């Protein structure tokens, strides 16, 4: 969640500035975006939120971007950033994909959580609603899916806004259903998450990244990357993983100082930080959701890409910036 400052009299602003210090973490290496998506449809608002990268199971060199306008619905973009499909879905927050299934955390009911389920028809292209799966009490907020083989059951993690984590099986034949397998309560508001095998990483916005390992009853949890105003500056937001030269990395949005921290997995050893600086497509700031994927997607993306929500795309509505992964890896010396 982005921290918004209301318009106040000058004296109040001065007092606020005096009592709320601005933290800047360790200096990040600088990269620039090589592309951007068209703006989301909701202007003059904090609307763009979370992206997910879909890989064509029949052609691993083809990819599309699914992303939320959290006040309106879901967009699909191609890798040139063109908006090629949209469906109205109301208040959808985080999104992920498994095969041709799109799942988003559905905030249209703030009391009872739901997962909104869609099918991606990539050939048309179109997004087809399959329905909503009830997922317990609370406001649905964060969402991520475990990467599994095509046709395998879908494991989903739902993060309720108060920090409750529910992991279970999502069924999509007929009316969608969600069956919780284990649950864990993180102390305060949480959102971003990503699976690494059975291990789930969750971002507690004010505190840092938790590692959750299921133990049959719930999960064994430990804080592995705390907010320290060096590597991570609150809010901790989007989480993603990517493979590079046989090593998997965890990427975390350090929203408080417009940077991204990188850690090796499974050790969660800190590697470095990068920022998307001003260039042909502008810098990123106050990033919520992120995603990343390795692969050869043509001359523009020969070694994969990183995508980040941009909280300030003025004078246009918010959008998502695309960065060549090979340039990030080179800047970090990976």
PDB file of C-alpha atoms in Angstrom, residues 2-316:
ATOM      1  CA  UNK A   2       1.358   3.392  -0.967  1.00  0.00           C
ATOM      2  CA  UNK A   3       1.749   5.959   1.789  1.00  0.00           C
ATOM      3  CA  UNK A   4      -0.275   9.016   0.779  1.00  0.00           C
ATOM      4  CA  UNK A   5       0.130  12.464   2.333  1.00  0.00           C
ATOM      5  CA  UNK A   6      -3.002  14.618   2.422  1.00  0.00           C
ATOM      6  CA  UNK A   7      -2.961  18.256   1.414  1.00  0.00           C
ATOM      7  CA  UNK A   8      -2.431  20.218   4.623  1.00  0.00           C
ATOM      8  CA  UNK A   9      -1.577  23.802   5.562  1.00  0.00           C
ATOM      9  CA  UNK A  10       2.093  24.643   5.247  1.00  0.00           C
ATOM     10  CA  UNK A  11       2.661  24.640   8.999  1.00  0.00           C
ATOM     11  CA  UNK A  12       1.166  21.174   9.305  1.00  0.00           C
ATOM     12  CA  UNK A  13       3.352  19.927   6.460  1.00  0.00           C
ATOM     13  CA  UNK A  14       6.430  21.322   8.147  1.00  0.00           C
ATOM     14  CA  UNK A  15       5.501  19.620  11.410  1.00  0.00           C
ATOM     15  CA  UNK A  16       4.856  16.356   9.593  1.00  0.00           C
ATOM     16  CA  UNK A  17       8.231  16.565   7.819  1.00  0.00           C
ATOM     17  CA  UNK A  18       9.957  17.188  11.126  1.00  0.00           C
ATOM     18  CA  UNK A  19       8.371  14.145  12.783  1.00  0.00           C
ATOM     19  CA  UNK A  20       8.568  11.669   9.883  1.00  0.00           C
ATOM     20  CA  UNK A  21      12.163  11.268   8.669  1.00  0.00           C
ATOM     21  CA  UNK A  22      12.777  10.088   5.123  1.00  0.00           C
ATOM     22  CA  UNK A  23      15.065   7.062   4.927  1.00  0.00           C
ATOM     23  CA  UNK A  24      17.310   6.163   2.023  1.00  0.00           C
ATOM     24  CA  UNK A  25      18.878   2.728   1.823  1.00  0.00           C
ATOM     25  CA  UNK A  26      22.246   1.618   0.503  1.00  0.00           C
ATOM     26  CA  UNK A  27      22.983   3.242  -2.885  1.00  0.00           C
ATOM     27  CA  UNK A  28      21.401   1.131  -5.657  1.00  0.00           C
ATOM     28  CA  UNK A  29      22.968   0.496  -9.048  1.00  0.00           C
ATOM     29  CA  UNK A  30      21.078   2.293 -11.805  1.00  0.00           C
ATOM     30  CA  UNK A  31      19.309   0.749 -14.788  1.00  0.00           C
ATOM     31  CA  UNK A  32      16.783   2.206 -17.218  1.00  0.00           C
ATOM     32  CA  UNK A  33      13.556   0.784 -18.598  1.00  0.00           C
ATOM     33  CA  UNK A  34      13.469  -0.540 -22.149  1.00  0.00           C
ATOM     34  CA  UNK A  35       9.694  -0.343 -22.421  1.00  0.00           C
ATOM     35  CA  UNK A  36       6.466   0.487 -20.641  1.00  0.00           C
ATOM     36  CA  UNK A  37       2.826  -0.472 -20.803  1.00  0.00           C
ATOM     37  CA  UNK A  38      -0.004   1.801 -21.790  1.00  0.00           C
ATOM     38  CA  UNK A  39      -1.476   3.516 -18.712  1.00  0.00           C
ATOM     39  CA  UNK A  40      -4.263   1.796 -16.824  1.00  0.00           C
ATOM     40  CA  UNK A  41      -7.745   3.129 -17.410  1.00  0.00           C
ATOM     41  CA  UNK A  42      -8.238   4.782 -14.022  1.00  0.00           C
ATOM     42  CA  UNK A  43      -6.531   8.172 -14.064  1.00  0.00           C
ATOM     43  CA  UNK A  44      -5.567  10.548 -11.267  1.00  0.00           C
ATOM     44  CA  UNK A  45      -5.588   7.751  -8.694  1.00  0.00           C
ATOM     45  CA  UNK A  46      -3.452   5.055  -7.110  1.00  0.00           C
ATOM     46  CA  UNK A  47      -4.804   2.405  -9.480  1.00  0.00           C
ATOM     47  CA  UNK A  48      -2.136   0.259 -11.155  1.00  0.00           C
ATOM     48  CA  UNK A  49      -0.975  -2.387  -8.705  1.00  0.00           C
ATOM     49  CA  UNK A  50       0.396  -5.802  -9.613  1.00  0.00           C
ATOM     50  CA  UNK A  51       1.722  -7.498 -12.784  1.00  0.00           C
ATOM     51  CA  UNK A  52       2.193 -11.165 -13.676  1.00  0.00           C
ATOM     52  CA  UNK A  53       4.021 -12.556 -16.700  1.00  0.00           C
ATOM     53  CA  UNK A  54       2.294 -15.296 -18.703  1.00  0.00           C
ATOM     54  CA  UNK A  55       4.499 -17.679 -20.720  1.00  0.00           C
ATOM     55  CA  UNK A  56       2.885 -19.480 -23.657  1.00  0.00           C
ATOM     56  CA  UNK A  57       3.069 -23.218 -22.815  1.00  0.00           C
ATOM     57  CA  UNK A  58       3.231 -23.978 -26.542  1.00  0.00           C
ATOM     58  CA  UNK A  59       5.931 -21.384 -27.243  1.00  0.00           C
ATOM     59  CA  UNK A  60       8.288 -20.510 -24.363  1.00  0.00           C
ATOM     60  CA  UNK A  61       9.581 -17.529 -26.361  1.00  0.00           C
ATOM     61  CA  UNK A  62       6.173 -15.847 -26.253  1.00  0.00           C
ATOM     62  CA  UNK A  63       4.976 -13.897 -23.225  1.00  0.00           C
ATOM     63  CA  UNK A  64       2.192 -11.522 -22.230  1.00  0.00           C
ATOM     64  CA  UNK A  65       1.655  -9.324 -19.181  1.00  0.00           C
ATOM     65  CA  UNK A  66      -1.448  -9.527 -17.021  1.00  0.00           C
ATOM     66  CA  UNK A  67      -1.862  -6.598 -14.626  1.00  0.00           C
ATOM     67  CA  UNK A  68      -4.422  -5.072 -12.296  1.00  0.00           C
ATOM     68  CA  UNK A  69      -6.123  -1.729 -12.279  1.00  0.00           C
ATOM     69  CA  UNK A  70      -7.208  -2.226  -8.683  1.00  0.00           C
ATOM     70  CA  UNK A  71     -10.156   0.129  -9.097  1.00  0.00           C
ATOM     71  CA  UNK A  72     -11.515  -1.404 -12.296  1.00  0.00           C
ATOM     72  CA  UNK A  73     -10.247  -4.790 -13.494  1.00  0.00           C
ATOM     73  CA  UNK A  74      -7.576  -6.658 -15.415  1.00  0.00           C
ATOM     74  CA  UNK A  75      -5.462  -5.649 -18.416  1.00  0.00           C
ATOM     75  CA  UNK A  76      -3.423  -7.803 -20.773  1.00  0.00           C
ATOM     76  CA  UNK A  77      -0.432  -6.191 -22.497  1.00  0.00           C
ATOM     77  CA  UNK A  78       1.984  -7.528 -25.089  1.00  0.00           C
ATOM     78  CA  UNK A  79       5.725  -7.009 -24.622  1.00  0.00           C
ATOM     79  CA  UNK A  80       5.621  -3.764 -26.597  1.00  0.00           C
ATOM     80  CA  UNK A  81       3.333  -2.449 -23.852  1.00  0.00           C
ATOM     81  CA  UNK A  82       0.210  -2.352 -26.025  1.00  0.00           C
ATOM     82  CA  UNK A  83      -3.056  -2.890 -24.129  1.00  0.00           C
ATOM     83  CA  UNK A  84      -4.622  -5.821 -25.998  1.00  0.00           C
ATOM     84  CA  UNK A  85      -7.421  -6.934 -23.640  1.00  0.00           C
ATOM     85  CA  UNK A  86      -9.331  -5.711 -20.598  1.00  0.00           C
ATOM     86  CA  UNK A  87     -12.098  -7.064 -18.412  1.00  0.00           C
ATOM     87  CA  UNK A  88     -14.021  -5.239 -15.741  1.00  0.00           C
ATOM     88  CA  UNK A  89     -13.654  -6.940 -12.372  1.00  0.00           C
ATOM     89  CA  UNK A  90     -14.009  -4.144  -9.845  1.00  0.00           C
ATOM     90  CA  UNK A  91     -11.577  -4.083  -6.924  1.00  0.00           C
ATOM     91  CA  UNK A  92      -8.918  -6.658  -7.783  1.00  0.00           C
ATOM     92  CA  UNK A  93      -5.546  -6.192  -6.104  1.00  0.00           C
ATOM     93  CA  UNK A  94      -2.800  -8.785  -6.711  1.00  0.00           C
ATOM     94  CA  UNK A  95      -2.684 -11.177  -9.664  1.00  0.00           C
ATOM     95  CA  UNK A  96      -0.836 -14.307 -10.757  1.00  0.00           C
ATOM     96  CA  UNK A  97      -1.082 -16.885 -13.536  1.00  0.00           C
ATOM     97  CA  UNK A  98      -0.890 -20.679 -13.764  1.00  0.00           C
ATOM     98  CA  UNK A  99      -1.078 -22.003 -17.301  1.00  0.00           C
ATOM     99  CA  UNK A 100      -4.049 -20.227 -18.873  1.00  0.00           C
ATOM    100  CA  UNK A 101      -5.663 -19.540 -15.473  1.00  0.00           C
ATOM    101  CA  UNK A 102      -5.540 -16.003 -14.054  1.00  0.00           C
ATOM    102  CA  UNK A 103      -6.240 -15.528 -10.341  1.00  0.00           C
ATOM    103  CA  UNK A 104      -6.638 -12.185  -8.573  1.00  0.00           C
ATOM    104  CA  UNK A 105      -7.319 -11.228  -4.966  1.00  0.00           C
ATOM    105  CA  UNK A 106     -10.870  -9.869  -4.967  1.00  0.00           C
ATOM    106  CA  UNK A 107     -11.529  -6.925  -2.621  1.00  0.00           C
ATOM    107  CA  UNK A 108     -15.100  -6.241  -3.703  1.00  0.00           C
ATOM    108  CA  UNK A 109     -16.258  -7.686  -0.368  1.00  0.00           C
ATOM    109  CA  UNK A 110     -14.177  -6.178   2.430  1.00  0.00           C
ATOM    110  CA  UNK A 111     -15.522  -8.637   5.019  1.00  0.00           C
ATOM    111  CA  UNK A 112     -15.268 -11.977   3.225  1.00  0.00           C
ATOM    112  CA  UNK A 113     -12.259 -12.808   1.071  1.00  0.00           C
ATOM    113  CA  UNK A 114     -12.591 -14.158  -2.453  1.00  0.00           C
ATOM    114  CA  UNK A 115     -10.318 -15.187  -5.292  1.00  0.00           C
ATOM    115  CA  UNK A 116     -11.456 -13.986  -8.726  1.00  0.00           C
ATOM    116  CA  UNK A 117     -10.688 -16.629 -11.357  1.00  0.00           C
ATOM    117  CA  UNK A 118     -10.378 -16.103 -15.112  1.00  0.00           C
ATOM    118  CA  UNK A 119      -9.188 -17.971 -18.179  1.00  0.00           C
ATOM    119  CA  UNK A 120      -6.807 -16.267 -20.601  1.00  0.00           C
ATOM    120  CA  UNK A 121      -7.634 -16.796 -24.258  1.00  0.00           C
ATOM    121  CA  UNK A 122      -4.270 -15.646 -25.594  1.00  0.00           C
ATOM    122  CA  UNK A 123      -5.200 -16.143 -29.242  1.00  0.00           C
ATOM    123  CA  UNK A 124      -8.098 -13.663 -29.330  1.00  0.00           C
ATOM    124  CA  UNK A 125      -6.878 -12.231 -26.838  1.00  0.00           C
ATOM    125  CA  UNK A 126      -9.561 -12.144 -24.146  1.00  0.00           C
ATOM    126  CA  UNK A 127     -10.035 -12.642 -20.410  1.00  0.00           C
ATOM    127  CA  UNK A 128     -12.980 -14.888 -19.552  1.00  0.00           C
ATOM    128  CA  UNK A 129     -14.424 -14.860 -16.030  1.00  0.00           C
ATOM    129  CA  UNK A 130     -14.853 -18.296 -14.429  1.00  0.00           C
ATOM    130  CA  UNK A 131     -16.285 -17.010 -11.147  1.00  0.00           C
ATOM    131  CA  UNK A 132     -15.159 -16.329  -7.584  1.00  0.00           C
ATOM    132  CA  UNK A 133     -13.890 -18.716  -4.926  1.00  0.00           C
ATOM    133  CA  UNK A 134     -14.716 -17.967  -1.289  1.00  0.00           C
ATOM    134  CA  UNK A 135     -11.571 -17.893   0.851  1.00  0.00           C
ATOM    135  CA  UNK A 136     -12.604 -17.192   4.430  1.00  0.00           C
ATOM    136  CA  UNK A 137     -13.120 -13.992   6.361  1.00  0.00           C
ATOM    137  CA  UNK A 138     -11.180 -10.751   5.979  1.00  0.00           C
ATOM    138  CA  UNK A 139     -10.236  -8.433   3.133  1.00  0.00           C
ATOM    139  CA  UNK A 140      -8.430 -10.261   0.316  1.00  0.00           C
ATOM    140  CA  UNK A 141      -5.175  -8.428  -0.400  1.00  0.00           C
ATOM    141  CA  UNK A 142      -2.053 -10.318  -1.505  1.00  0.00           C
ATOM    142  CA  UNK A 143      -2.073 -13.310  -3.847  1.00  0.00           C
ATOM    143  CA  UNK A 144       0.454 -15.627  -5.466  1.00  0.00           C
ATOM    144  CA  UNK A 145       0.407 -19.061  -7.092  1.00  0.00           C
ATOM    145  CA  UNK A 146       2.891 -21.902  -6.796  1.00  0.00           C
ATOM    146  CA  UNK A 147       4.564 -22.731 -10.093  1.00  0.00           C
ATOM    147  CA  UNK A 148       3.631 -26.311 -11.013  1.00  0.00           C
ATOM    148  CA  UNK A 149       3.533 -28.532 -14.084  1.00  0.00           C
ATOM    149  CA  UNK A 150       0.692 -27.941 -16.562  1.00  0.00           C
ATOM    150  CA  UNK A 151      -2.461 -29.743 -15.458  1.00  0.00           C
ATOM    151  CA  UNK A 152      -1.327 -30.094 -11.838  1.00  0.00           C
ATOM    152  CA  UNK A 153      -3.550 -28.802  -9.006  1.00  0.00           C
ATOM    153  CA  UNK A 154      -3.193 -25.059  -8.418  1.00  0.00           C
ATOM    154  CA  UNK A 155      -1.768 -24.050  -5.040  1.00  0.00           C
ATOM    155  CA  UNK A 156      -2.661 -20.491  -4.086  1.00  0.00           C
ATOM    156  CA  UNK A 157      -1.567 -18.258  -1.233  1.00  0.00           C
ATOM    157  CA  UNK A 158      -4.021 -15.583  -0.160  1.00  0.00           C
ATOM    158  CA  UNK A 159      -2.760 -12.813   2.114  1.00  0.00           C
ATOM    159  CA  UNK A 160      -5.553 -11.162   4.093  1.00  0.00           C
ATOM    160  CA  UNK A 161      -4.883  -7.484   4.789  1.00  0.00           C
ATOM    161  CA  UNK A 162      -4.388  -8.083   8.531  1.00  0.00           C
ATOM    162  CA  UNK A 163      -1.496 -10.473   7.828  1.00  0.00           C
ATOM    163  CA  UNK A 164      -3.367 -13.769   7.850  1.00  0.00           C
ATOM    164  CA  UNK A 165      -1.831 -16.139   5.304  1.00  0.00           C
ATOM    165  CA  UNK A 166      -4.003 -18.917   3.840  1.00  0.00           C
ATOM    166  CA  UNK A 167      -2.459 -21.509   1.540  1.00  0.00           C
ATOM    167  CA  UNK A 168      -4.629 -24.068  -0.190  1.00  0.00           C
ATOM    168  CA  UNK A 169      -5.813 -25.751  -3.359  1.00  0.00           C
ATOM    169  CA  UNK A 170      -7.775 -23.817  -5.968  1.00  0.00           C
ATOM    170  CA  UNK A 171     -10.146 -25.782  -8.189  1.00  0.00           C
ATOM    171  CA  UNK A 172     -11.369 -24.245 -11.429  1.00  0.00           C
ATOM    172  CA  UNK A 173     -13.594 -26.950 -12.958  1.00  0.00           C
ATOM    173  CA  UNK A 174     -17.149 -25.696 -12.676  1.00  0.00           C
ATOM    174  CA  UNK A 175     -17.617 -23.101  -9.938  1.00  0.00           C
ATOM    175  CA  UNK A 176     -14.163 -22.159  -8.574  1.00  0.00           C
ATOM    176  CA  UNK A 177     -13.395 -23.364  -5.051  1.00  0.00           C
ATOM    177  CA  UNK A 178     -10.602 -22.801  -2.545  1.00  0.00           C
ATOM    178  CA  UNK A 179      -9.740 -25.277   0.246  1.00  0.00           C
ATOM    179  CA  UNK A 180      -7.313 -24.008   2.903  1.00  0.00           C
ATOM    180  CA  UNK A 181      -4.523 -26.471   3.757  1.00  0.00           C
ATOM    181  CA  UNK A 182      -2.620 -24.345   6.253  1.00  0.00           C
ATOM    182  CA  UNK A 183      -2.759 -20.900   7.778  1.00  0.00           C
ATOM    183  CA  UNK A 184      -0.341 -18.581   9.561  1.00  0.00           C
ATOM    184  CA  UNK A 185      -0.779 -15.121  11.089  1.00  0.00           C
ATOM    185  CA  UNK A 186       1.891 -12.486  10.379  1.00  0.00           C
ATOM    186  CA  UNK A 187       1.759  -9.684  13.005  1.00  0.00           C
ATOM    187  CA  UNK A 188       0.684  -6.739  10.837  1.00  0.00           C
ATOM    188  CA  UNK A 189      -0.483  -5.703   7.358  1.00  0.00           C
ATOM    189  CA  UNK A 190       1.085  -7.827   4.625  1.00  0.00           C
ATOM    190  CA  UNK A 191       0.649  -8.131   0.872  1.00  0.00           C
ATOM    191  CA  UNK A 192       3.424  -9.249  -1.482  1.00  0.00           C
ATOM    192  CA  UNK A 193       4.195 -12.958  -1.722  1.00  0.00           C
ATOM    193  CA  UNK A 194       5.989 -15.482  -3.903  1.00  0.00           C
ATOM    194  CA  UNK A 195       6.570 -19.240  -3.763  1.00  0.00           C
ATOM    195  CA  UNK A 196       9.953 -20.941  -4.051  1.00  0.00           C
ATOM    196  CA  UNK A 197       8.942 -24.577  -4.196  1.00  0.00           C
ATOM    197  CA  UNK A 198       6.935 -25.238  -1.027  1.00  0.00           C
ATOM    198  CA  UNK A 199       8.492 -22.256   0.741  1.00  0.00           C
ATOM    199  CA  UNK A 200       6.442 -19.071   0.756  1.00  0.00           C
ATOM    200  CA  UNK A 201       7.943 -15.601   1.137  1.00  0.00           C
ATOM    201  CA  UNK A 202       5.599 -12.873   2.380  1.00  0.00           C
ATOM    202  CA  UNK A 203       6.223  -9.151   2.756  1.00  0.00           C
ATOM    203  CA  UNK A 204       5.057  -7.577   6.036  1.00  0.00           C
ATOM    204  CA  UNK A 205       4.890  -3.982   4.887  1.00  0.00           C
ATOM    205  CA  UNK A 206       6.403  -2.248   7.925  1.00  0.00           C
ATOM    206  CA  UNK A 207       8.688  -5.084   9.054  1.00  0.00           C
ATOM    207  CA  UNK A 208      10.274  -7.099   6.248  1.00  0.00           C
ATOM    208  CA  UNK A 209      10.164 -10.442   4.440  1.00  0.00           C
ATOM    209  CA  UNK A 210       9.018 -13.617   6.188  1.00  0.00           C
ATOM    210  CA  UNK A 211       9.931 -17.143   5.129  1.00  0.00           C
ATOM    211  CA  UNK A 212       7.103 -19.638   5.769  1.00  0.00           C
ATOM    212  CA  UNK A 213       7.681 -23.388   5.549  1.00  0.00           C
ATOM    213  CA  UNK A 214       4.630 -25.645   5.985  1.00  0.00           C
ATOM    214  CA  UNK A 215       4.990 -28.086   8.891  1.00  0.00           C
ATOM    215  CA  UNK A 216       1.749 -30.060   8.698  1.00  0.00           C
ATOM    216  CA  UNK A 217      -0.217 -27.876  11.112  1.00  0.00           C
ATOM    217  CA  UNK A 218       0.631 -24.409   9.914  1.00  0.00           C
ATOM    218  CA  UNK A 219       4.071 -23.080   9.110  1.00  0.00           C
ATOM    219  CA  UNK A 220       7.486 -22.554  10.624  1.00  0.00           C
ATOM    220  CA  UNK A 221       8.208 -18.862  10.183  1.00  0.00           C
ATOM    221  CA  UNK A 222      11.264 -16.669  10.392  1.00  0.00           C
ATOM    222  CA  UNK A 223      12.035 -13.098   9.430  1.00  0.00           C
ATOM    223  CA  UNK A 224      14.744 -13.343   6.758  1.00  0.00           C
ATOM    224  CA  UNK A 225      15.024  -9.779   5.407  1.00  0.00           C
ATOM    225  CA  UNK A 226      13.995  -7.120   7.926  1.00  0.00           C
ATOM    226  CA  UNK A 227      13.302  -3.484   7.166  1.00  0.00           C
ATOM    227  CA  UNK A 228      16.668  -2.007   8.151  1.00  0.00           C
ATOM    228  CA  UNK A 229      16.654   1.231   6.105  1.00  0.00           C
ATOM    229  CA  UNK A 230      19.701  -0.127   4.287  1.00  0.00           C
ATOM    230  CA  UNK A 231      18.553  -3.068   2.174  1.00  0.00           C
ATOM    231  CA  UNK A 232      14.816  -2.512   2.651  1.00  0.00           C
ATOM    232  CA  UNK A 233      12.953   0.713   3.390  1.00  0.00           C
ATOM    233  CA  UNK A 234       9.257   0.421   4.271  1.00  0.00           C
ATOM    234  CA  UNK A 235       6.912  -0.294   2.744  1.00  0.00           C
ATOM    235  CA  UNK A 236       7.988  -3.775   1.676  1.00  0.00           C
ATOM    236  CA  UNK A 237       5.786  -4.444  -1.340  1.00  0.00           C
ATOM    237  CA  UNK A 238       6.087  -6.705  -4.417  1.00  0.00           C
ATOM    238  CA  UNK A 239       8.076  -9.959  -4.342  1.00  0.00           C
ATOM    239  CA  UNK A 240       9.303 -12.022  -7.305  1.00  0.00           C
ATOM    240  CA  UNK A 241      11.854 -14.714  -8.113  1.00  0.00           C
ATOM    241  CA  UNK A 242      14.042 -15.293 -11.147  1.00  0.00           C
ATOM    242  CA  UNK A 243      16.663 -17.854 -12.203  1.00  0.00           C
ATOM    243  CA  UNK A 244      20.005 -16.646 -13.524  1.00  0.00           C
ATOM    244  CA  UNK A 245      22.990 -18.867 -14.395  1.00  0.00           C
ATOM    245  CA  UNK A 246      21.731 -21.699 -12.213  1.00  0.00           C
ATOM    246  CA  UNK A 247      21.002 -19.473  -9.219  1.00  0.00           C
ATOM    247  CA  UNK A 248      17.549 -18.385  -8.043  1.00  0.00           C
ATOM    248  CA  UNK A 249      17.107 -14.851  -6.713  1.00  0.00           C
ATOM    249  CA  UNK A 250      14.409 -13.155  -4.666  1.00  0.00           C
ATOM    250  CA  UNK A 251      13.538  -9.593  -5.705  1.00  0.00           C
ATOM    251  CA  UNK A 252      11.777  -7.248  -3.268  1.00  0.00           C
ATOM    252  CA  UNK A 253      10.274  -3.806  -3.837  1.00  0.00           C
ATOM    253  CA  UNK A 254      11.760  -1.369  -1.314  1.00  0.00           C
ATOM    254  CA  UNK A 255       8.964   1.120  -1.846  1.00  0.00           C
ATOM    255  CA  UNK A 256      10.159   3.660   0.704  1.00  0.00           C
ATOM    256  CA  UNK A 257      13.181   4.679  -1.355  1.00  0.00           C
ATOM    257  CA  UNK A 258      12.145   3.595  -4.883  1.00  0.00           C
ATOM    258  CA  UNK A 259      14.564   0.685  -5.114  1.00  0.00           C
ATOM    259  CA  UNK A 260      14.599  -3.125  -5.375  1.00  0.00           C
ATOM    260  CA  UNK A 261      16.628  -5.459  -3.159  1.00  0.00           C
ATOM    261  CA  UNK A 262      18.033  -8.755  -4.456  1.00  0.00           C
ATOM    262  CA  UNK A 263      18.746 -11.878  -2.361  1.00  0.00           C
ATOM    263  CA  UNK A 264      20.074 -15.352  -3.201  1.00  0.00           C
ATOM    264  CA  UNK A 265      17.793 -18.291  -2.518  1.00  0.00           C
ATOM    265  CA  UNK A 266      17.449 -20.382  -0.473  1.00  0.00           C
ATOM    266  CA  UNK A 267      19.990 -18.689   1.814  1.00  0.00           C
ATOM    267  CA  UNK A 268      18.354 -15.226   1.476  1.00  0.00           C
ATOM    268  CA  UNK A 269      21.877 -13.807   1.292  1.00  0.00           C
ATOM    269  CA  UNK A 270      21.809 -10.142   0.305  1.00  0.00           C
ATOM    270  CA  UNK A 271      23.286  -9.449  -3.151  1.00  0.00           C
ATOM    271  CA  UNK A 272      22.584  -5.803  -3.874  1.00  0.00           C
ATOM    272  CA  UNK A 273      20.016  -3.204  -4.860  1.00  0.00           C
ATOM    273  CA  UNK A 274      18.987  -1.566  -8.101  1.00  0.00           C
ATOM    274  CA  UNK A 275      16.755   1.322  -9.126  1.00  0.00           C
ATOM    275  CA  UNK A 276      15.036   2.119 -12.413  1.00  0.00           C
ATOM    276  CA  UNK A 277      16.316   5.595 -13.252  1.00  0.00           C
ATOM    277  CA  UNK A 278      14.960   8.180 -15.639  1.00  0.00           C
ATOM    278  CA  UNK A 279      15.520   7.285 -19.285  1.00  0.00           C
ATOM    279  CA  UNK A 280      13.482   7.026 -22.455  1.00  0.00           C
ATOM    280  CA  UNK A 281      10.526   5.628 -20.497  1.00  0.00           C
ATOM    281  CA  UNK A 282      10.975   7.366 -17.152  1.00  0.00           C
ATOM    282  CA  UNK A 283      11.957   6.162 -13.695  1.00  0.00           C
ATOM    283  CA  UNK A 284       9.874   4.029 -11.347  1.00  0.00           C
ATOM    284  CA  UNK A 285       8.725   5.237  -7.950  1.00  0.00           C
ATOM    285  CA  UNK A 286       6.654   3.936  -5.041  1.00  0.00           C
ATOM    286  CA  UNK A 287       6.441   0.503  -6.661  1.00  0.00           C
ATOM    287  CA  UNK A 288       3.746  -1.899  -5.511  1.00  0.00           C
ATOM    288  CA  UNK A 289       3.813  -5.138  -7.512  1.00  0.00           C
ATOM    289  CA  UNK A 290       6.709  -6.629  -9.486  1.00  0.00           C
ATOM    290  CA  UNK A 291       7.397  -9.753 -11.533  1.00  0.00           C
ATOM    291  CA  UNK A 292      10.386 -11.215 -13.348  1.00  0.00           C
ATOM    292  CA  UNK A 293      11.066 -14.099 -15.694  1.00  0.00           C
ATOM    293  CA  UNK A 294      14.132 -15.525 -17.425  1.00  0.00           C
ATOM    294  CA  UNK A 295      14.001 -16.557 -21.071  1.00  0.00           C
ATOM    295  CA  UNK A 296      14.545 -15.426 -24.640  1.00  0.00           C
ATOM    296  CA  UNK A 297      11.629 -13.282 -25.773  1.00  0.00           C
ATOM    297  CA  UNK A 298      13.249 -11.857 -28.881  1.00  0.00           C
ATOM    298  CA  UNK A 299      15.755  -9.105 -29.570  1.00  0.00           C
ATOM    299  CA  UNK A 300      14.142  -6.694 -27.108  1.00  0.00           C
ATOM    300  CA  UNK A 301      14.243  -9.177 -24.202  1.00  0.00           C
ATOM    301  CA  UNK A 302      17.008 -11.702 -24.965  1.00  0.00           C
ATOM    302  CA  UNK A 303      17.568 -12.882 -21.376  1.00  0.00           C
ATOM    303  CA  UNK A 304      14.232 -12.214 -19.718  1.00  0.00           C
ATOM    304  CA  UNK A 305      12.599  -9.192 -18.177  1.00  0.00           C
ATOM    305  CA  UNK A 306      11.670  -7.449 -14.948  1.00  0.00           C
ATOM    306  CA  UNK A 307       8.425  -5.492 -14.680  1.00  0.00           C
ATOM    307  CA  UNK A 308       7.485  -2.992 -11.992  1.00  0.00           C
ATOM    308  CA  UNK A 309       4.413  -0.920 -11.238  1.00  0.00           C
ATOM    309  CA  UNK A 310       5.201   2.790 -11.486  1.00  0.00           C
ATOM    310  CA  UNK A 311       3.419   4.938  -8.931  1.00  0.00           C
ATOM    311  CA  UNK A 312       4.069   8.207 -10.773  1.00  0.00           C
ATOM    312  CA  UNK A 313       3.632   8.209 -14.533  1.00  0.00           C
ATOM    313  CA  UNK A 314       2.483  11.835 -14.756  1.00  0.00           C
ATOM    314  CA  UNK A 315       0.885  13.375 -16.708  1.00  0.00           C
ATOM    315  CA  UNK A 316      -0.659   9.999 -17.593  1.00  0.00           C
TER     316      UNK A 316
END
